Short mmCIF file of C-alpha atoms and ligand atoms in Angstrom, two decimals:
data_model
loop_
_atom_site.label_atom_id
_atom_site.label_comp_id
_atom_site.label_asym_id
_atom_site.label_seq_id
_atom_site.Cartn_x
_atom_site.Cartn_y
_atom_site.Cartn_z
CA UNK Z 1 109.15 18.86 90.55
CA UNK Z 2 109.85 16.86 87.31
CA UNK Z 3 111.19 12.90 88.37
CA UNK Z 4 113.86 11.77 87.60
CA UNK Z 5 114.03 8.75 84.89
CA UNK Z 6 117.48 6.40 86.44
CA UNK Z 7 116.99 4.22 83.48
CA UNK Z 8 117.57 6.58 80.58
CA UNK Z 9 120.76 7.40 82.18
CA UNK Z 10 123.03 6.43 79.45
CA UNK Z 11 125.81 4.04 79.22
CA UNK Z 12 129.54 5.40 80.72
CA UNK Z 13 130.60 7.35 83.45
CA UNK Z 14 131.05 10.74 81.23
CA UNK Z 15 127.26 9.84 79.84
CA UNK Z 16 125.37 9.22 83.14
CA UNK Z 17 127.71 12.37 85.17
CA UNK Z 18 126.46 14.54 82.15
CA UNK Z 19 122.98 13.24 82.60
CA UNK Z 20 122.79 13.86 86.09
CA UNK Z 21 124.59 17.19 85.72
CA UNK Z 22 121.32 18.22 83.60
CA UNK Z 23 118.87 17.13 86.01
CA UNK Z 24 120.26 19.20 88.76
CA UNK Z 25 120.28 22.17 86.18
CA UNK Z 26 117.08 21.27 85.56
CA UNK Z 27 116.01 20.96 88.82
CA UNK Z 28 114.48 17.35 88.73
CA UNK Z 29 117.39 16.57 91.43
CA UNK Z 30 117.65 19.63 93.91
CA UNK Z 31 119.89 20.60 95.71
CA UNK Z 32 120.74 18.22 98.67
CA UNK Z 33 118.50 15.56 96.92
CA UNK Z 34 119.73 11.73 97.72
CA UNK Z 35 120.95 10.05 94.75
CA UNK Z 36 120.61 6.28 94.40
CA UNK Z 37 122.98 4.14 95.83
CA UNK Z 38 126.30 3.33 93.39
CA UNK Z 39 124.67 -0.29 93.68
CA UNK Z 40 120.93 0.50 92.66
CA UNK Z 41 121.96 2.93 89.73
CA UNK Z 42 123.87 0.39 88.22
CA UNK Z 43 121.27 -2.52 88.55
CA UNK Z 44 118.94 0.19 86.86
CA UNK Z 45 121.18 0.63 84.43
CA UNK Z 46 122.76 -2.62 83.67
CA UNK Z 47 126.15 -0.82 84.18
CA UNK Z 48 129.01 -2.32 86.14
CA UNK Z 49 129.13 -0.56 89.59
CA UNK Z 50 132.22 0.96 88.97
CA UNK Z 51 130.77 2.90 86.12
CA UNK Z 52 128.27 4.67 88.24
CA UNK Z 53 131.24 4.71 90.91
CA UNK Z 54 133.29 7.26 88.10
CA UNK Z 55 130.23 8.90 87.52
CA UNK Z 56 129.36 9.86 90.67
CA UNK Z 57 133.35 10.75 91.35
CA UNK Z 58 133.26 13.40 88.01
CA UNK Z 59 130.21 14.96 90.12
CA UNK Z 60 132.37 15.56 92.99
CA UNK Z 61 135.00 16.43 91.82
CA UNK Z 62 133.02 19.25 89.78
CA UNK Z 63 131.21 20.52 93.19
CA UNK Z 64 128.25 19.25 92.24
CA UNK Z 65 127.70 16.51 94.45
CA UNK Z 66 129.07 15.38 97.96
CA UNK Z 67 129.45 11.51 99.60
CA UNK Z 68 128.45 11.59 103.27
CA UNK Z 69 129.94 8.22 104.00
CA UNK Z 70 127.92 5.53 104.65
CA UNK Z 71 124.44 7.72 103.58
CA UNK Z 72 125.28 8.08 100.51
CA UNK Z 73 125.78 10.72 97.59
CA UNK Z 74 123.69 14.03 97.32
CA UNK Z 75 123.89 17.15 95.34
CA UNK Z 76 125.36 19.81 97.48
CA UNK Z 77 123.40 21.91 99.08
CA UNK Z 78 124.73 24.99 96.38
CA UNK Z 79 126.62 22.81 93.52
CA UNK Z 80 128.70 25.11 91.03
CA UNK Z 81 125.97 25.09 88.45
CA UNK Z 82 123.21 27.74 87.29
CA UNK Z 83 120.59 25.77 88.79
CA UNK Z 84 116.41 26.81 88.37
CA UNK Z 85 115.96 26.69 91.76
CA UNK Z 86 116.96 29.51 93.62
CA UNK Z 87 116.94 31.39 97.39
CA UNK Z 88 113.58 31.47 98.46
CA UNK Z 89 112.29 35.09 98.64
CA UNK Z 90 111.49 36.30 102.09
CA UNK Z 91 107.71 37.25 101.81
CA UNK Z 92 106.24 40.66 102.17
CA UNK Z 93 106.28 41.76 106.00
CA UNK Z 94 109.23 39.36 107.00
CA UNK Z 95 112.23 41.10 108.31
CA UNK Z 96 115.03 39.46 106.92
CA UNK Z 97 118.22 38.67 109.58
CA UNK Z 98 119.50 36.04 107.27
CA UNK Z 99 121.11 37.43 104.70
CA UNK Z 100 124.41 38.16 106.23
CA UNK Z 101 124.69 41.36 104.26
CA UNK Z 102 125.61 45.32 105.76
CA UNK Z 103 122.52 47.19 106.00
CA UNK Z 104 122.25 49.33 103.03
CA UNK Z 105 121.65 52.74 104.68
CA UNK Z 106 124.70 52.61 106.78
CA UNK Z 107 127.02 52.07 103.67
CA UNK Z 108 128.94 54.91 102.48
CA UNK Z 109 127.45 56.91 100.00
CA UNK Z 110 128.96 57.23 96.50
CA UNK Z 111 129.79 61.33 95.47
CA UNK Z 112 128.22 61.94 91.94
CA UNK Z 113 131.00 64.43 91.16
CA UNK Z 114 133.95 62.40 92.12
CA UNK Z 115 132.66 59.35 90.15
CA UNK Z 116 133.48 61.76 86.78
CA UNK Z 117 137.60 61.43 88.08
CA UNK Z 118 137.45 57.62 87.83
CA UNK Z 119 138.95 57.10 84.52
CA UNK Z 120 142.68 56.45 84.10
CA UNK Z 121 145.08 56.53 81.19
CA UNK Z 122 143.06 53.59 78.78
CA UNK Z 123 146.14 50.42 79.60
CA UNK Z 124 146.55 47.68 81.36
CA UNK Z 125 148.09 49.30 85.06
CA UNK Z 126 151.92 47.80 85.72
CA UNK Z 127 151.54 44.55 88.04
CA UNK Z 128 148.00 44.91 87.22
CA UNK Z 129 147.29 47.09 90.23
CA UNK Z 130 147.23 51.05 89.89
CA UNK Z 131 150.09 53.08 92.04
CA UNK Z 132 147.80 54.77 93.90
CA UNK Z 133 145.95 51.77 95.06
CA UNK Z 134 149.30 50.13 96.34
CA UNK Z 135 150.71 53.32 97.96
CA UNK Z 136 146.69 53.36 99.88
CA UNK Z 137 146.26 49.56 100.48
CA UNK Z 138 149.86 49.26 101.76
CA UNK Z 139 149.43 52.31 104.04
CA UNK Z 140 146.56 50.85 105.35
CA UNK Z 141 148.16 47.14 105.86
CA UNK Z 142 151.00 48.28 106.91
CA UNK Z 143 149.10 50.30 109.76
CA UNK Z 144 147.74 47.02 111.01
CA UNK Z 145 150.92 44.99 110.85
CA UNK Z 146 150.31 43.70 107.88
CA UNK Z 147 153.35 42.94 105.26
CA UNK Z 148 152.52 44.99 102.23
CA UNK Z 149 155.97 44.71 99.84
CA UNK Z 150 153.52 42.38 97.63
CA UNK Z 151 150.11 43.34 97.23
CA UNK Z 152 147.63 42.71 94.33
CA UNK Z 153 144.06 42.51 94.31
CA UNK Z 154 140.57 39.76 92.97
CA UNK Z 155 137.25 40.50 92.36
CA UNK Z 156 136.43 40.19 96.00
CA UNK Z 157 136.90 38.06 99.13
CA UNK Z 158 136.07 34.36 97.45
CA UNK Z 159 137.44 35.30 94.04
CA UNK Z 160 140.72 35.82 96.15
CA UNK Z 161 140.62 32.72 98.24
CA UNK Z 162 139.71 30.63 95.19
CA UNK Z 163 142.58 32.05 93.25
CA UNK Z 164 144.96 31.29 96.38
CA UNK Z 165 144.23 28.25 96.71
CA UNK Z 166 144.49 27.49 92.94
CA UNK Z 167 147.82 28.90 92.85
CA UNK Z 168 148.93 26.39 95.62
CA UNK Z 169 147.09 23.19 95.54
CA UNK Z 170 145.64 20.59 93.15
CA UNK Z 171 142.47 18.45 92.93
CA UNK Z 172 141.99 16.45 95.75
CA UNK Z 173 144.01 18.42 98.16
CA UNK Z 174 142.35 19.22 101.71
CA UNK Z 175 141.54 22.59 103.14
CA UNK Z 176 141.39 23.31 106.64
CA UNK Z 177 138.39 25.68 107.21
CA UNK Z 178 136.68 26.86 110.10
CA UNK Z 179 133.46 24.72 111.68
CA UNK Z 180 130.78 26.74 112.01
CA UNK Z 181 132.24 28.67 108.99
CA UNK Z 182 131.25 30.68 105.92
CA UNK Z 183 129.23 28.35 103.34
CA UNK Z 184 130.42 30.57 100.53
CA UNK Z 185 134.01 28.50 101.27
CA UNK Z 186 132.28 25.17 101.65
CA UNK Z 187 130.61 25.52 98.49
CA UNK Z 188 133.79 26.82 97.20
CA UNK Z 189 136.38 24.42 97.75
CA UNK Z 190 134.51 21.52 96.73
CA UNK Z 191 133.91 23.73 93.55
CA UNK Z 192 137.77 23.46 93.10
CA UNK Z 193 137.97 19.68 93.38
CA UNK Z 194 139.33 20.18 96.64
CA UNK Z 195 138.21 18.80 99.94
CA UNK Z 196 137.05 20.70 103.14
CA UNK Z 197 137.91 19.46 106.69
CA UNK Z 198 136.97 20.97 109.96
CA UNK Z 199 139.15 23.37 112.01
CA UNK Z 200 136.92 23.97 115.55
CA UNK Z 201 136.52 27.42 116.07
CA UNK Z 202 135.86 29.08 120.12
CA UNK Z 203 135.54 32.63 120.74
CA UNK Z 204 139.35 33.32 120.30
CA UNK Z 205 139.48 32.19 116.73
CA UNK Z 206 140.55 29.10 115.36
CA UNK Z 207 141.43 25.94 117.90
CA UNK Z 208 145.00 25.01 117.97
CA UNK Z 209 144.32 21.03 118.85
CA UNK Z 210 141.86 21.15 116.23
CA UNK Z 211 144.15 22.99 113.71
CA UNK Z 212 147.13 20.85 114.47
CA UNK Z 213 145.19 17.31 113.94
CA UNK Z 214 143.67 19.06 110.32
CA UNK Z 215 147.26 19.68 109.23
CA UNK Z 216 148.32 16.35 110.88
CA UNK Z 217 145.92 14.63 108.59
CA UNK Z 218 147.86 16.39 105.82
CA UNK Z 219 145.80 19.45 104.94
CA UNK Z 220 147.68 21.64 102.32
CA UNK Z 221 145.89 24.40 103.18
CA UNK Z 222 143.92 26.62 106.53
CA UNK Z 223 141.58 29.82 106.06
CA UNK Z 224 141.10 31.95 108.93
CA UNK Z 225 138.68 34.32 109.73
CA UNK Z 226 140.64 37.08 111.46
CA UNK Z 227 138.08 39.48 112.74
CA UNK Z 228 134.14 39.16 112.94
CA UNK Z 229 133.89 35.44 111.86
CA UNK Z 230 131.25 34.41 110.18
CA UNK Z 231 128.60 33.20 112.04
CA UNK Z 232 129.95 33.42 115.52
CA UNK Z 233 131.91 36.66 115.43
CA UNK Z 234 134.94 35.72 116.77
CA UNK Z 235 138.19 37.17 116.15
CA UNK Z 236 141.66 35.92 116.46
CA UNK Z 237 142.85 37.27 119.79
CA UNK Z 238 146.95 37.65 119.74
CA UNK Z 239 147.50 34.78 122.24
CA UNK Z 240 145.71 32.93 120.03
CA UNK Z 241 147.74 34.39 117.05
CA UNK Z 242 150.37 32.91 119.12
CA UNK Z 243 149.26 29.49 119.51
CA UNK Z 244 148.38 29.37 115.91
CA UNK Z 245 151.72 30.54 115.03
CA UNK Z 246 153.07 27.64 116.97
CA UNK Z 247 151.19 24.83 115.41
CA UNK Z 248 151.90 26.17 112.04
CA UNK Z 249 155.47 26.43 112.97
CA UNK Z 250 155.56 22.80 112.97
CA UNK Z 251 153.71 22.54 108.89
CA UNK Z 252 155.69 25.21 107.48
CA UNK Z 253 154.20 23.53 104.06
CA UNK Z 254 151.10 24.99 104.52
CA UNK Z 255 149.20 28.03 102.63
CA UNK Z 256 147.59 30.27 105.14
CA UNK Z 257 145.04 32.35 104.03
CA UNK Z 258 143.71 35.28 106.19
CA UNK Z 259 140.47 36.67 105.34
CA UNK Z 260 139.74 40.15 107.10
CA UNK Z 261 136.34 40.96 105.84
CA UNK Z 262 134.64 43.02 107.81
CA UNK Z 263 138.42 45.02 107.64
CA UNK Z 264 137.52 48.90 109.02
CA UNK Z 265 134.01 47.38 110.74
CA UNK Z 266 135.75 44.77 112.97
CA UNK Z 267 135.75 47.15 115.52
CA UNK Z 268 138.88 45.18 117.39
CA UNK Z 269 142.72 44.92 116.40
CA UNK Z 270 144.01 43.03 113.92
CA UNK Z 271 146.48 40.22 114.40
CA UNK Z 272 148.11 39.04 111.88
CA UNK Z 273 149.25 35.50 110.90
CA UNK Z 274 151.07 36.73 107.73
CA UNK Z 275 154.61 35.10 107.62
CA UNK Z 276 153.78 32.69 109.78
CA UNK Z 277 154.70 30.19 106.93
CA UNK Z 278 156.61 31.25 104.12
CA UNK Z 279 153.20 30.72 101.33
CA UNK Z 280 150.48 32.98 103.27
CA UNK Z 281 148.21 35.33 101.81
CA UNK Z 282 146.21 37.94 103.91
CA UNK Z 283 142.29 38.94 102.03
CA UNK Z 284 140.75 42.29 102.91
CA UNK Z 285 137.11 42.64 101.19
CA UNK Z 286 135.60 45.85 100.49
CA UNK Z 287 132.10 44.34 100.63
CA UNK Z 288 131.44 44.74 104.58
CA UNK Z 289 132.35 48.33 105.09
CA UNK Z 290 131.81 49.59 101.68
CA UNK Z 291 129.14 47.86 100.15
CA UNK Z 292 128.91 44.12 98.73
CA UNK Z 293 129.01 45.20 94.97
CA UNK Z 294 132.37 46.64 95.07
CA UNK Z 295 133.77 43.24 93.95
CA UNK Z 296 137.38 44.31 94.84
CA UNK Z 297 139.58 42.60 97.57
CA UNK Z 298 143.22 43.18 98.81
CA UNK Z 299 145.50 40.66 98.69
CA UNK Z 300 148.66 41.07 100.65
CA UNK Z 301 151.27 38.01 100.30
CA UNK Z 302 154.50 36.53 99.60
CA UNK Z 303 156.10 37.38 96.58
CA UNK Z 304 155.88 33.71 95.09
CA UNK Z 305 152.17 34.03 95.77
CA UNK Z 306 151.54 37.15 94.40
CA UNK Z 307 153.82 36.46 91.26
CA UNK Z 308 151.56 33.13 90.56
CA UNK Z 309 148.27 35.11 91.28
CA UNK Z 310 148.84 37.84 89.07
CA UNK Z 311 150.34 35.59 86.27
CA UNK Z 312 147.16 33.13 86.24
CA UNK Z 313 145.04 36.89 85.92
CA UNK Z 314 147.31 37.95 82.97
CA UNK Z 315 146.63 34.59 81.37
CA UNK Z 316 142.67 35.03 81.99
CA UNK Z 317 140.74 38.08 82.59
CA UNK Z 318 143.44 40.48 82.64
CA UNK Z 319 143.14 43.01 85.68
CA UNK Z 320 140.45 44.50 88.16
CA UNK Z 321 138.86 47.31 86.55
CA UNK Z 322 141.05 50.42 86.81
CA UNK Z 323 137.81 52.37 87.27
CA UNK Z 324 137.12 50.04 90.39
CA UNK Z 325 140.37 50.34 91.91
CA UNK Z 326 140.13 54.55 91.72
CA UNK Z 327 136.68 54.04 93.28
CA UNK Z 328 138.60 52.13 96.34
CA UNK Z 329 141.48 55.16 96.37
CA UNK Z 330 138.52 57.34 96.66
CA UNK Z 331 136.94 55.91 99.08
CA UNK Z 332 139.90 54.93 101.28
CA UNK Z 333 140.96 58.53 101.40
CA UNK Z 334 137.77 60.32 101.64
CA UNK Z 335 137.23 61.60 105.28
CA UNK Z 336 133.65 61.75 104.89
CA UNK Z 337 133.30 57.84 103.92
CA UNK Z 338 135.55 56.90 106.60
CA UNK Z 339 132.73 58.80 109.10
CA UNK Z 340 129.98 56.73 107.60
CA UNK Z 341 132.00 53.04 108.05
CA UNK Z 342 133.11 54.41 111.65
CA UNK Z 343 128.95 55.05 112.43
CA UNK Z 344 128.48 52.03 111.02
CA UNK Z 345 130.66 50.04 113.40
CA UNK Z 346 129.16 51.64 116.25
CA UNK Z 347 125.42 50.91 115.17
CA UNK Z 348 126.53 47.45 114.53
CA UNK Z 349 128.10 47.02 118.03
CA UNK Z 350 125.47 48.59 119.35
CA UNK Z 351 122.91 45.90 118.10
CA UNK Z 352 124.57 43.29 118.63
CA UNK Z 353 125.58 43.65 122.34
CA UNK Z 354 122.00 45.20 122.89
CA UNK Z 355 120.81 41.74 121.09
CA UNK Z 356 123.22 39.51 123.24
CA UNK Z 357 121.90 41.39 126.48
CA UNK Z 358 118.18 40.62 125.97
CA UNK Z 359 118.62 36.74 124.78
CA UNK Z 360 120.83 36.73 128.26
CA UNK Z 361 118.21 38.20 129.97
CA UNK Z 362 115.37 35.65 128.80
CA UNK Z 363 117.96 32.83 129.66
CA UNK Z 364 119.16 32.40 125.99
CA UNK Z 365 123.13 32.13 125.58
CA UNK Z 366 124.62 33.73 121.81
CA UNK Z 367 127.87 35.32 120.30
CA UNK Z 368 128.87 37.52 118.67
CA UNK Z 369 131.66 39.78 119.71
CA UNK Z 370 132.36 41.21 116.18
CA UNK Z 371 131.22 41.84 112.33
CA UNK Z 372 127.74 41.84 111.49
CA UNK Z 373 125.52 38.72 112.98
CA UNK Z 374 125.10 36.70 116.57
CA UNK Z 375 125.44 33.03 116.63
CA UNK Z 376 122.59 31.52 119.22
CA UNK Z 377 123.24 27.73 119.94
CA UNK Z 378 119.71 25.67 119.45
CA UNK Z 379 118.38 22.27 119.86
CA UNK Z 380 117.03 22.19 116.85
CA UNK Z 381 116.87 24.78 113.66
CA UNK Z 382 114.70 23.25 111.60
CA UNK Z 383 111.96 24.22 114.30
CA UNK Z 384 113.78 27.79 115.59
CA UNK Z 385 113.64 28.52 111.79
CA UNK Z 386 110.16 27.83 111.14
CA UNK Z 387 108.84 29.43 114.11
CA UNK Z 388 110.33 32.50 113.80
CA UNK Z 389 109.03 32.68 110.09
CA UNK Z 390 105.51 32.46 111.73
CA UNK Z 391 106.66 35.31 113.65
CA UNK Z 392 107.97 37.36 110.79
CA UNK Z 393 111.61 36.94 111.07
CA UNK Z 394 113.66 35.25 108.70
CA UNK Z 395 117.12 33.58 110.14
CA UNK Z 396 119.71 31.73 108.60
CA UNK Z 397 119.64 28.22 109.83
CA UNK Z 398 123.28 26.67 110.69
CA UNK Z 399 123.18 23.73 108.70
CA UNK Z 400 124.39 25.97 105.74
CA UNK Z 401 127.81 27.21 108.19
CA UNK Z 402 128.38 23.58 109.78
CA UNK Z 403 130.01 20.41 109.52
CA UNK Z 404 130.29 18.88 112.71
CA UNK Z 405 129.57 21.53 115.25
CA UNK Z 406 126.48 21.48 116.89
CA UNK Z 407 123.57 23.36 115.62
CA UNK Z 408 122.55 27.17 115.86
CA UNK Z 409 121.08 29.86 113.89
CA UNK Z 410 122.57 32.80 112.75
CA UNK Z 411 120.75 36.39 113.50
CA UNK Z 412 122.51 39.78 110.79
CA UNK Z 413 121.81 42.58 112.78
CA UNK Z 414 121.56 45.05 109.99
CA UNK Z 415 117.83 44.95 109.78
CA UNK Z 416 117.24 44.79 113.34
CA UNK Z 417 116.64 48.36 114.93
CA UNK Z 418 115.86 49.40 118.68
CA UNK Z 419 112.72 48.43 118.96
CA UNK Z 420 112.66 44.86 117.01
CA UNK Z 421 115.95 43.56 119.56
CA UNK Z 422 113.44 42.43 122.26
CA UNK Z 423 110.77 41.71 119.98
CA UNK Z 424 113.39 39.58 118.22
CA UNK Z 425 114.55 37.81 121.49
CA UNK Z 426 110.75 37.29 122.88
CA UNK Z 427 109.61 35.37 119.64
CA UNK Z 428 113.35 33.44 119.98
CA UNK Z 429 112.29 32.99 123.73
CA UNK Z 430 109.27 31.46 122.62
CA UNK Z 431 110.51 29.38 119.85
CA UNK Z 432 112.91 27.39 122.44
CA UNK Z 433 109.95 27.17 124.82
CA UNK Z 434 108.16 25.39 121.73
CA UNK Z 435 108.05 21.08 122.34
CA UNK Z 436 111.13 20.01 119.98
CA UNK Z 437 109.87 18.92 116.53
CA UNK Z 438 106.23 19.90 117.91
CA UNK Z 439 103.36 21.50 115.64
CA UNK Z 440 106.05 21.32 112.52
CA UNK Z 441 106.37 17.48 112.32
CA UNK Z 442 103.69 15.56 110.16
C1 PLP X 1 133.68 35.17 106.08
C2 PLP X 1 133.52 36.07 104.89
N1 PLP X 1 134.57 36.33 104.11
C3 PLP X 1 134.48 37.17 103.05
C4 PLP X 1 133.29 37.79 102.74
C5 PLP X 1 133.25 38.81 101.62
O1 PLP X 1 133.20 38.21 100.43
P1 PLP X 1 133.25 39.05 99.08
O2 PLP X 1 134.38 40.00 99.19
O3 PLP X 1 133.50 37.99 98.06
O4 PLP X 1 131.95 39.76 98.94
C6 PLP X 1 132.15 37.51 103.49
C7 PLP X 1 130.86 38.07 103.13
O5 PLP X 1 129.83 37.67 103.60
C8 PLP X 1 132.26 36.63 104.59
O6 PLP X 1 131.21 36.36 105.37
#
């Protein structure tokens, strides 16, 4: 790695944020490098502290770097920048559990000779969405309780959330998002210029106590994870939809985003928060049950919400491909795709209670009663992590899903077939018998 020269910095805030902004492109700062203190920059520099104070502040607020209180500033772990450095790859004869994706044989397969019926009349569609799609998507909403009388769509999942919370909140404003939770979101709303605090999250979904002391603290803004959260696969039970209801009840101020991603793979009913308070917004993805390059999600919302969405898209890049959205009718209707996402479920419920049984069975504890991965509480990942490399498995440490939950790693069961479940578990088995920090510390 190229150093980093502090005293050729530059002069002002805009000079040394722009400077900085290049190194991390550059790589010569990774990501979740230290920067120097606001103090020891500016003595380098021979800038007043305040100026590397505003520097460091035009990072943040760009999601490229985070303060951890009293340690200091560091580039996030993913800042919104095209950085050199990228995901390691796994190495030849690694089976890879950490990549949170569906496994690509169970996904349904695409029909040659329906593909040639995708293209629509050449215009932008009314509303941006094409009838058919809204007559499909609200069927299917409506069938889970869903309010569908304004529905429009985003290039996925986090396209949708991002453009929700854009059309509600401003820089600075907090969001309320789960703890362990997806790190697409925490890389997200910093991205915005927004700030993430932590909603506890048990097997039933979301905590109310925890929920009501985010919003209490003024959050503008929650995202919930209906069914197979990601890592621990919970899913919002409907006493817990209750509760929830409750505490919002009292911050009827606050934008409530649903995000049902693993929609027709969940595998367990849907309950709904939508209408809880009068801005909500309930996300259904395509990427779990129909494969992750179908960037298309529903969004189902109040009319204000919708309105603002689909006025921002007009303003920007227009609509969702019509030939995408035809590809979602088709799918959504065809009976033969709907057998391959229902055999999917199965083989992913299968794996994942098979893997739960054997970690229970050599004493290890791990959920994961939804969706696509199991969440196993360890003492330390750093260590789990590395040993199970040795052992040929890749696993997503937690770090990545956390921000003050206690540590874990998180298993995707696509890759893992019959026979590698209690290979899996042994190697875990013997990773926790390992002495903490052991043959891995210098
Ligand atoms: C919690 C969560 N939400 C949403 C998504 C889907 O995102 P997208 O539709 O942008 O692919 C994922 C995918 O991993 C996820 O884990």
């Amino acid at each position: 790695m190229v150093s980093i020269q502090y005293q050729s910095l530059g002069s002002s805030a805009r000079e040394i944020s722009a400077a900085l902004e290049a190194a991390i492109r550059s790589g010569s700062l990774a990501p979740g490098a230290a920067l120097p203190s606001v103090r020891e920059l500016a003595a380098q520099l021979g800038v007043a502290p305040g100026t590397v104070a505003a520097a460091y502040k035009l990072l943040r607020e760009r999601g490229l770097a985070e303060s951890r209180g009293r340690s200091g500033t560091f580039v996030r772990p993913r800042p919104a920048l095209a950085t050199r450095s990228a995901r390691l790859p796994v190495r030849a004869g690694v089976i890879d559990l950490a990549s949170g994706s569906p496994d690509p044989r169970l996904l349904p397969v695409l029909q040659p000779a329906a593909l040639s019926t995708l293209r629509g009349p050449a215009r932008t569609p009314p509303g941006l969405v094409v009838p058919e799609l809204l007559d499909v998507a609200g069927r299917r909403l409506g069938a889970d309780g869903v309010p569908a009388e304004s529905v429009t769509l985003a290039s996925g999942g986090l396209d949708a959330i991002g453009r929700l919370l854009q059309a509600h909140l401003r820089t600075g404003d907090v969001v309320g998002v789960e703890d362990p939770g997806w790190p697409n979101v925490l890389d997200l709303v910093p991205a915005l210029g927004m700030r993430v605090r932590p909603v506890a999250v048990d097997s039933a979904g979301p905590e109310p106590e925890s929920l009501h002391s985010v919003l209490r603290a003024g959050a503008r803004a929650v995202i919930v994870t209906s069914r197979a959260h990601n890592p621990s696969g919970a899913y919002v039970t409907s006493e817990r939809a209750a509760e929830l209801r409750r505490v919002l009840a009292e911050f009827p101020q606050t934008l409530v985003i649903e995000d049902d991603h693993a929609a027709e793979l969940a595998g367990v009913k849907l309950t709904t928060l939508a209408g809880s308070t009068p801005a909500w917004a309930f996300v259904r993805s395509m990427s779990k049950p129909y494969g992750p390059d179908l960037r298309l999600a529903t969004i189902a919302a109040d009319a204000a919400t919708v309105a603002r969405v689909e006025g921002r898209m007009h303003v920007g890049s227009g609509w969702v491909s019509t030939l995408l959205q035809r590809l979602a009718v088709q799918l959504w209707t065809s009976p033969t795709a709907a057998r391959s996402v229902a055999r999917a479920a199965q083989s992913y419920d299968r794996r994942r209670a098979q893997l739960i049984t054997q970690l229970a069975q050599r004493g290890i504890p791990s959920t994961g009663s939804t969706g696509l991965n199991v969440w196993i509480p360890v003492p330390d990942e750093a260590t789990s992590v590395a040993f199970l490399l040795q052992k040929g498995w890749a696993v997503a440490p937690g770090t990545r899903f956390r921000q003050a939950s206690p540590p874990g790693i998180r298993v995707t069961v696509g890759a893992l077939d019959e026979d590698g479940i209690p290979r899996f578990a042994d190697s875990l088995a013997e990773a926790l018998a390992a002495p903490l920090g052991g043959p891995y510390t210098a």
